[in-house]
One Martini backbone bead per residue (centre of mass of N, CA, C, O) as a GRO file, in nm:
protein
  160
    1MET     BB    1  34.098  -0.145   4.665
    2ARG     BB    2  34.102  -0.067   4.327
    3THR     BB    3  34.145  -0.121   3.974
    4CYS     BB    4  34.173  -0.025   3.664
    5THR     BB    5  34.139  -0.193   3.356
    6LYS     BB    6  34.258   0.037   3.166
    7CYS     BB    7  34.483   0.229   3.354
    8GLY     BB    8  34.546   0.144   3.677
    9ALA     BB    9  34.394   0.302   3.870
   10SER     BB   10  34.295   0.391   4.172
   11LEU     BB   11  34.002   0.278   4.356
   12GLU     BB   12  33.720   0.288   4.494
   13ASP     BB   13  33.473   0.069   4.590
   14THR     BB   14  33.225   0.287   4.501
   15ALA     BB   15  33.313   0.328   4.216
   16ALA     BB   16  33.174   0.369   3.886
   17PHE     BB   17  33.426   0.544   3.795
   18CYS     BB   18  33.702   0.661   3.657
   19ASN     BB   19  33.894   0.949   3.728
   20VAL     BB   20  34.086   0.935   3.470
   21CYS     BB   21  33.915   0.775   3.212
   22GLY     BB   22  33.590   0.681   3.267
   23GLN     BB   23  33.562   0.395   3.331
   24PRO     BB   24  33.366   0.152   3.397
   25THR     BB   25  33.358  -0.068   3.692
   26GLY     BB   26  33.076  -0.220   3.795
   27ALA     BB   27  32.979  -0.071   4.020
   28PRO     BB   28  32.753   0.013   4.223
   29ALA     BB   29  32.546   0.237   4.291
   30PRO     BB   30  32.450   0.428   4.514
   31ALA     BB   31  32.231   0.457   4.734
   32PRO     BB   32  31.962   0.670   4.765
   33GLY     BB   33  32.022   0.735   5.085
   34VAL     BB   34  32.310   0.804   4.990
   35ALA     BB   35  32.536   1.044   5.008
   36PRO     BB   36  32.753   1.204   4.845
   37ALA     BB   37  33.043   1.333   4.830
   38PRO     BB   38  33.173   1.625   4.864
   39ALA     BB   39  33.295   1.871   4.702
   40PRO     BB   40  33.541   2.067   4.671
   41ALA     BB   41  33.622   2.379   4.747
   42VAL     BB   42  33.565   2.641   4.506
   43PRO     BB   43  33.622   2.929   4.398
   44ALA     BB   44  33.421   3.158   4.204
   45PHE     BB   45  33.678   3.339   4.233
   46ASP     BB   46  33.937   3.567   4.206
   47PRO     BB   47  34.109   3.705   4.476
   48TYR     BB   48  34.332   3.870   4.277
   49ASN     BB   49  34.086   4.010   4.136
   50HIS     BB   50  34.010   4.382   4.111
   51THR     BB   51  33.837   4.493   3.870
   52HIS     BB   52  33.545   4.536   4.003
   53GLU     BB   53  33.647   4.797   4.183
   54PHE     BB   54  33.652   4.951   3.906
   55ASP     BB   55  33.616   5.187   3.683
   56ALA     BB   56  33.610   5.196   3.345
   57LYS     BB   57  33.711   5.488   3.308
   58ASP     BB   58  33.958   5.468   3.492
   59ILE     BB   59  34.099   5.248   3.332
   60SER     BB   60  34.114   5.394   3.051
   61ASP     BB   61  34.259   5.661   3.156
   62ASN     BB   62  34.507   5.480   3.335
   63LYS     BB   63  34.663   5.259   3.173
   64VAL     BB   64  34.934   5.391   3.091
   65ILE     BB   65  35.027   5.472   3.372
   66ALA     BB   66  35.029   5.177   3.483
   67MET     BB   67  35.250   5.071   3.287
   68LEU     BB   68  35.494   5.234   3.402
   69VAL     BB   69  35.543   5.073   3.659
   70TYR     BB   70  35.660   4.811   3.497
   71LEU     BB   71  35.868   4.957   3.298
   72MET     BB   72  36.025   5.179   3.524
   73GLY     BB   73  35.965   5.138   3.810
   74ILE     BB   74  36.023   5.382   4.034
   75ILE     BB   75  35.976   5.600   3.820
   76GLY     BB   76  35.688   5.503   3.747
   77VAL     BB   77  35.570   5.550   4.026
   78VAL     BB   78  35.614   5.855   4.036
   79ILE     BB   79  35.459   5.925   3.778
   80ALA     BB   80  35.187   5.800   3.868
   81LEU     BB   81  35.150   5.979   4.117
   82LEU     BB   82  35.155   6.254   3.958
   83ALA     BB   83  34.944   6.197   3.718
   84SER     BB   84  34.736   5.998   3.916
   85ALA     BB   85  34.632   6.064   4.230
   86THR     BB   86  34.296   5.994   4.198
   87SER     BB   87  34.347   5.697   4.107
   88PRO     BB   88  34.272   5.376   4.199
   89TYR     BB   89  34.407   5.214   3.971
   90ALA     BB   90  34.689   5.340   3.991
   91ALA     BB   91  34.728   5.280   4.295
   92PHE     BB   92  34.730   4.976   4.272
   93HIS     BB   93  34.988   4.965   4.083
   94VAL     BB   94  35.174   5.110   4.276
   95ARG     BB   95  35.167   4.897   4.497
   96GLN     BB   96  35.279   4.671   4.317
   97GLY     BB   97  35.546   4.817   4.246
   98LEU     BB   98  35.645   4.838   4.542
   99LYS     BB   99  35.665   4.536   4.589
  100PHE     BB  100  35.881   4.487   4.380
  101THR     BB  101  36.091   4.680   4.502
  102VAL     BB  102  36.122   4.537   4.773
  103VAL     BB  103  36.210   4.260   4.666
  104GLU     BB  104  36.454   4.359   4.501
  105THR     BB  105  36.604   4.486   4.740
  106LEU     BB  106  36.627   4.236   4.919
  107LEU     BB  107  36.776   4.068   4.708
  108GLY     BB  108  37.022   4.260   4.683
  109VAL     BB  109  37.116   4.252   4.978
  110VAL     BB  110  37.159   3.947   5.000
  111THR     BB  111  37.364   3.932   4.767
  112VAL     BB  112  37.577   4.122   4.887
  113LEU     BB  113  37.618   3.971   5.161
  114LEU     BB  114  37.643   3.675   4.979
  115CYS     BB  115  37.874   3.695   4.742
  116TRP     BB  116  38.086   3.472   4.839
  117THR     BB  117  37.899   3.295   4.724
  118ILE     BB  118  37.757   3.107   4.463
  119ILE     BB  119  37.445   3.044   4.497
  120VAL     BB  120  37.314   3.322   4.557
  121PRO     BB  121  37.362   3.476   4.287
  122ILE     BB  122  37.217   3.266   4.115
  123ALA     BB  123  36.942   3.272   4.261
  124ALA     BB  124  36.898   3.578   4.221
  125ALA     BB  125  36.892   3.573   3.913
  126VAL     BB  126  36.648   3.389   3.890
  127LEU     BB  127  36.453   3.571   4.056
  128MET     BB  128  36.472   3.816   3.867
  129VAL     BB  129  36.347   3.673   3.626
  130VAL     BB  130  36.079   3.608   3.764
  131LEU     BB  131  36.003   3.904   3.820
  132PHE     BB  132  36.002   3.990   3.524
  133VAL     BB  133  35.772   3.800   3.439
  134CYS     BB  134  35.565   3.922   3.634
  135LYS     BB  135  35.566   4.201   3.501
  136ILE     BB  136  35.463   4.105   3.227
  137VAL     BB  137  35.195   3.997   3.330
  138CYS     BB  138  35.096   4.269   3.442
  139PHE     BB  139  35.107   4.426   3.180
  140PHE     BB  140  34.896   4.244   3.027
  141SER     BB  141  34.665   4.297   3.227
  142ILE     BB  142  34.647   4.598   3.156
  143CYS     BB  143  34.584   4.563   2.854
  144LYS     BB  144  34.299   4.421   2.948
  145GLY     BB  145  34.189   4.588   3.209
  146GLN     BB  146  34.326   4.478   3.468
  147ALA     BB  147  34.338   4.397   3.842
  148LYS     BB  148  34.608   4.221   3.926
  149GLU     BB  149  34.794   4.048   4.113
  150ALA     BB  150  35.087   3.937   4.159
  151PRO     BB  151  35.168   3.612   4.141
  152ILE     BB  152  35.402   3.599   4.378
  153ILE     BB  153  35.367   3.851   4.561
  154CYS     BB  154  35.080   3.776   4.689
  155LYS     BB  155  35.213   3.540   4.882
  156LEU     BB  156  35.349   3.763   5.050
  157ASN     BB  157  35.278   3.847   5.379
  158PHE     BB  158  35.479   4.097   5.440
  159LEU     BB  159  35.310   4.282   5.204
  160ARG     BB  160  35.019   4.357   5.348
   0.00000   0.00000   0.00000
């Protein structure tokens, strides 16, 4: 292992440039017969963005109904179910709203059961604020006409 003369970052012995600052290291380029190491696999698309699955007309017709899910909670879910029962776009956001409701309910139950501690109600309050911010993010993604899964909720495997 070598270090960069400009920034001090650690370098591999075969590196021709520093990965941090781009400074040439003076190391010879790899031989023509030697293949460079493959780059790490990066998905070409966002697996949590489902906008391409919906018709543009369906999105524009049911955008306001989908917003109600995040603005009004469970009441918004019921209104969205009644107002646009045949819309796949609204149904997607109803499922996302139900996931928020489940997580908020579980958080409330745990908080009530462990209210005699000090740390659990404080942690629950912080998590409720985080969930509120996630709802705001989802609301703005609807304003853009997108169908993205909720940022933190999508990582919870028990809600699949």
